[in-house]
GROMACS .gro file of C-alpha atoms in nm:
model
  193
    1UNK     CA    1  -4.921   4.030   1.556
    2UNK     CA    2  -5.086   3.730   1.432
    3UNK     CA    3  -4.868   3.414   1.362
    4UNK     CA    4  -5.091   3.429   1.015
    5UNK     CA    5  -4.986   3.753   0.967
    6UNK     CA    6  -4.605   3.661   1.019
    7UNK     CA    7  -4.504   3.604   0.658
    8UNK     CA    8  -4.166   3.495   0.547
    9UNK     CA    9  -4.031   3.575   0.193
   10UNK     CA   10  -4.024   3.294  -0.022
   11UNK     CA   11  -3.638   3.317  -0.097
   12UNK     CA   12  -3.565   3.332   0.249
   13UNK     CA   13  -3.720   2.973   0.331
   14UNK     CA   14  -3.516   2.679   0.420
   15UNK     CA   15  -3.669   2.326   0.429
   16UNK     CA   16  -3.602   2.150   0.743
   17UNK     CA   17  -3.383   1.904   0.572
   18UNK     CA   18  -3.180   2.135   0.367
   19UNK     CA   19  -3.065   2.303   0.702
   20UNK     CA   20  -3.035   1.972   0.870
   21UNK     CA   21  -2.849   1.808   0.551
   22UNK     CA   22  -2.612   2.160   0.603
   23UNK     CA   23  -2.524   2.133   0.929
   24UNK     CA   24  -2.471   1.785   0.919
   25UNK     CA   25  -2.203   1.863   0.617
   26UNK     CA   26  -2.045   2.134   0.795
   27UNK     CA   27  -2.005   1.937   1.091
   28UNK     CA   28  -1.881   1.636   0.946
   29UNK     CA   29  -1.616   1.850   0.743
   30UNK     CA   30  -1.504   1.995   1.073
   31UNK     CA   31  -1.391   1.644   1.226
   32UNK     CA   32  -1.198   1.508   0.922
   33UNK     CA   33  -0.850   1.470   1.096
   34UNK     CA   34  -0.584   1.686   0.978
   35UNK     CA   35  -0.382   1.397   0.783
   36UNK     CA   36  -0.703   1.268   0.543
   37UNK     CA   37  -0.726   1.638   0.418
   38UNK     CA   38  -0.288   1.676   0.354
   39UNK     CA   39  -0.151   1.987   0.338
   40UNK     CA   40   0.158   2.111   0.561
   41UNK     CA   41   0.332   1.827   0.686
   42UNK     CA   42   0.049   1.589   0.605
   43UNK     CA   43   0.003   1.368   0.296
   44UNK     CA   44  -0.332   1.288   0.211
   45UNK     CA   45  -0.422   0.948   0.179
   46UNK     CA   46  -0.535   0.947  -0.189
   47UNK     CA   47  -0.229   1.115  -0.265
   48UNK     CA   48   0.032   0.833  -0.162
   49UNK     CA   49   0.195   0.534  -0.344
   50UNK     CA   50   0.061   0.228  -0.240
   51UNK     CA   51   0.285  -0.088  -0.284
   52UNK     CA   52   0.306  -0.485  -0.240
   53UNK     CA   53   0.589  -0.666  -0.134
   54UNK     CA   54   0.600  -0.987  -0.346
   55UNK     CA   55   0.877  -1.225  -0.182
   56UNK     CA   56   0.959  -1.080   0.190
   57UNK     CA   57   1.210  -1.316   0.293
   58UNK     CA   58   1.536  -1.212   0.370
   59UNK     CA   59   1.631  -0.914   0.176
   60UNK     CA   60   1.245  -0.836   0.107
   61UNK     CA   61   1.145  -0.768   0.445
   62UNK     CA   62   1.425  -0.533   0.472
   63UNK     CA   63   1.285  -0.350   0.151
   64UNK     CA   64   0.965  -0.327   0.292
   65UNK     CA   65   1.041  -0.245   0.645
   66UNK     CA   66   1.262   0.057   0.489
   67UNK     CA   67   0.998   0.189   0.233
   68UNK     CA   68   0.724   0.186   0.506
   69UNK     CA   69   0.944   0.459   0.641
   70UNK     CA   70   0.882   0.713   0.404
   71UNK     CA   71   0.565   0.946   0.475
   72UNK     CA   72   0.442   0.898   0.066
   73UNK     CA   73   0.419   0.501   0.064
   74UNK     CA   74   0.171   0.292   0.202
   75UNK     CA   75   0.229  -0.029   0.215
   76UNK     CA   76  -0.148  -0.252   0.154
   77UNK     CA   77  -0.033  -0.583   0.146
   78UNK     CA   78   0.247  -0.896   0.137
   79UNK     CA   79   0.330  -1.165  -0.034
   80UNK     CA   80   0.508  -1.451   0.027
   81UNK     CA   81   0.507  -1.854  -0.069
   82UNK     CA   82   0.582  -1.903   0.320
   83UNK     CA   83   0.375  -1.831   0.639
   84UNK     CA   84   0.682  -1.806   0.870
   85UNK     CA   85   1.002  -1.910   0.874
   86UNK     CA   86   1.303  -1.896   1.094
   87UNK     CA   87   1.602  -1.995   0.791
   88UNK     CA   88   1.568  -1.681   0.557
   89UNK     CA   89   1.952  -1.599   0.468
   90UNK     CA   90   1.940  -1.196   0.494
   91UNK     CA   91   2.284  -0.999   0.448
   92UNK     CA   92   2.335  -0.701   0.678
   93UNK     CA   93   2.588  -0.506   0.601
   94UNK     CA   94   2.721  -0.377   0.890
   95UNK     CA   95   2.735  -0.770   1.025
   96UNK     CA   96   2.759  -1.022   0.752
   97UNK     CA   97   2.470  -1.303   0.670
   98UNK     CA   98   2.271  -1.402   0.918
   99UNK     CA   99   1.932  -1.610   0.949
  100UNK     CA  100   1.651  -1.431   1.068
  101UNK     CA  101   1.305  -1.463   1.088
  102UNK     CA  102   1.041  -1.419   0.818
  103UNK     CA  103   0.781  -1.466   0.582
  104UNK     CA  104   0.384  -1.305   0.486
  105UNK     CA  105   0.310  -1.286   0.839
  106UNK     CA  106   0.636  -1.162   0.988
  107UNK     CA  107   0.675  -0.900   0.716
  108UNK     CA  108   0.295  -0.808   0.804
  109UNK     CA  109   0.300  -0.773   1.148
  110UNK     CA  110   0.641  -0.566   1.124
  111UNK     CA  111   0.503  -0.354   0.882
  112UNK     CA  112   0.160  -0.310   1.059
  113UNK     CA  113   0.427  -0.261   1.391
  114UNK     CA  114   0.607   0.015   1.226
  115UNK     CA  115   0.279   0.206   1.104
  116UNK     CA  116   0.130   0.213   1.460
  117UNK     CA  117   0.421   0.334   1.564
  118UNK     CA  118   0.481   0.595   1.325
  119UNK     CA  119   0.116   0.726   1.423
  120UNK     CA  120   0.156   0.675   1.777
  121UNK     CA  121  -0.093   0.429   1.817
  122UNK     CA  122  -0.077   0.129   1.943
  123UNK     CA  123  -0.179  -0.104   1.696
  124UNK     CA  124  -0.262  -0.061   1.335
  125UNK     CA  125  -0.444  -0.279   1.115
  126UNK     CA  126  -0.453  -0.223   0.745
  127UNK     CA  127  -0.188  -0.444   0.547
  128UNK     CA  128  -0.296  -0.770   0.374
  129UNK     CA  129  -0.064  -1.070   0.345
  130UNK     CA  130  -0.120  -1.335   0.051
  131UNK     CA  131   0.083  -1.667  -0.028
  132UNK     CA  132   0.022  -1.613  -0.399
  133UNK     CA  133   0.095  -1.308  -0.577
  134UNK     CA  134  -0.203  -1.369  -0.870
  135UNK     CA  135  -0.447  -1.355  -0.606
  136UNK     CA  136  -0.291  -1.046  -0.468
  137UNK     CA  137  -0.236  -0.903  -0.829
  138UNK     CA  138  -0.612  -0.965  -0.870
  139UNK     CA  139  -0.715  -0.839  -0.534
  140UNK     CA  140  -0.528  -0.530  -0.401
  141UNK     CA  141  -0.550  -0.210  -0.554
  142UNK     CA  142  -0.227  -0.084  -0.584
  143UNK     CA  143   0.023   0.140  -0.788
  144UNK     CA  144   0.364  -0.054  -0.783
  145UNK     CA  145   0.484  -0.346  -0.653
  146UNK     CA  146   0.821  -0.474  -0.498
  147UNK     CA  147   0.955  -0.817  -0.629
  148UNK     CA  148   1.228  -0.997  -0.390
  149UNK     CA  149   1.177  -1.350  -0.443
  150UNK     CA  150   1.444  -1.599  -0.520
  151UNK     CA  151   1.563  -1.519  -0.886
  152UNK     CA  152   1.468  -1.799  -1.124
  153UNK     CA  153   1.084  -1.581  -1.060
  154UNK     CA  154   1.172  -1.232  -1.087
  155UNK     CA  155   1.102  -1.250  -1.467
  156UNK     CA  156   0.753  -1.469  -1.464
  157UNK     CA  157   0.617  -1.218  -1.163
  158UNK     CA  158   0.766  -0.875  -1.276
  159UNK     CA  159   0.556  -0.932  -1.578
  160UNK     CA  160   0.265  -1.045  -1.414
  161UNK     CA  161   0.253  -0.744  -1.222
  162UNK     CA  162   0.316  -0.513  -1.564
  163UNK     CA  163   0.021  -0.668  -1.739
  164UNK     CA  164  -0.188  -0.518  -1.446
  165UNK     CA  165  -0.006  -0.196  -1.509
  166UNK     CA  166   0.191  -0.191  -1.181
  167UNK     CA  167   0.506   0.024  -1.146
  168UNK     CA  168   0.791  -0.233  -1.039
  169UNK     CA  169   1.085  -0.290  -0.806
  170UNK     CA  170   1.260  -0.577  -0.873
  171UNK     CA  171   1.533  -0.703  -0.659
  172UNK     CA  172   1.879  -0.787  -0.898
  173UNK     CA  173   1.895  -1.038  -1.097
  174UNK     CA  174   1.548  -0.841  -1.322
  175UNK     CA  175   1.549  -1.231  -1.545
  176UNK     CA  176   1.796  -1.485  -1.617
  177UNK     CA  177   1.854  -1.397  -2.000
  178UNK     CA  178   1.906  -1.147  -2.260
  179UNK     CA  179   1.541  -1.241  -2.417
  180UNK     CA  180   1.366  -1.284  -2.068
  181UNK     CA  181   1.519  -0.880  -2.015
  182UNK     CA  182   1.454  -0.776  -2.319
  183UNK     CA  183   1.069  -0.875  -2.296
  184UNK     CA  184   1.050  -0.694  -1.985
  185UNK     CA  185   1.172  -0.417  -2.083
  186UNK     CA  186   0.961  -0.439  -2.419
  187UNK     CA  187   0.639  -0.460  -2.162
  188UNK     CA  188   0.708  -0.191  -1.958
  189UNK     CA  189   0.746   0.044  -2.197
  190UNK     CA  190   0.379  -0.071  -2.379
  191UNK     CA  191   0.277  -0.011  -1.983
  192UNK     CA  192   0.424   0.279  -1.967
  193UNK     CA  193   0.549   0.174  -1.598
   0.00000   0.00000   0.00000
């Protein structure tokens, strides 16, 4: 038989690049890791919480360190008015105050530390640190947002972080007054955060 007589039904034809583009889909659908897709025992990326720590001194690196350990968060970025510091008061309650190391870079790298370990890797690169929180409010994508800077700011950043519709955690004092509070609140619910 001829190769002119060879004929092919029309609906049976496949372009060269449809069955390329196929293959390359199937392929590339076939190495996805298990933990981008979710399912059992995974969380999918897309479907996690992801948070900023605004003021990770003392108690805020503490927050942050502890919230990095739940599978569901993911922590993008830091914020703190200091590089690094050795004087941040922290309380630990099993051993009274203590000074201890800290700041945007400390709380990074420990966070960074904890995710690499976590996924058995040994390093892991993926959380931003910023010394002002309107530049991180304007920059990082995120859903909430963890406020543990010295009180007399809780108020002016909690706020902040509302008008970008943020979800908040804010370390105790929330303001300094009845009105400050009562804005806040007022916010929030106009948020609905």
């Amino acid at each position: 038989m001829k190769k002119s007589q060879l004929r092919i039904p029309h609906a049976s034809r496949i372009s060269r690049r449809r069955f390329l583009g196929g293959l390359a889909a199937a392929a590339s659908f076939s190495i996805v890791p298990r933990h981008v897709l979710g399912g059992v025992g995974n969380i999918a990326p897309s479907d996690k919480t992801t948070l900023a720590g605004i003021g990770v001194g003392g108690q805020g690196i503490q927050n942050m360190l502890r919230l990095a350990e739940f599978p569901e968060m993911q922590i993008a970025a830091v914020c703190d008015v200091h590089r690094e510091g050795n004087r941040y008061m922290s309380w630990n309650w099993s051993q009274g105050k203590d000074t201890r190391l800290a700041g945007r870079e400390p709380a990074r790298r420990a966070i960074e530390a904890s995710y690499a370990k976590q996924q058995g890797r040994s390093k892991y690169r993926g959380c931003n640190s910023y010394a002002d929180y309107r530049e991180m409010l304007d920059k990082e994508d995120v859903d909430a947002v963890m406020v543990a800077t010295p009180d007399f700011s809780h108020a002016v950043i909690t706020m902040a972080a509302i008008k970008k519709g943020k979800h908040v955690y804010c370390e105790k004092p929330l303001t300094y007054s009845v009105y400050e509070a009562r804005q806040v609140t007022e916010a929030a619910r106009k948020a609905k955060v």
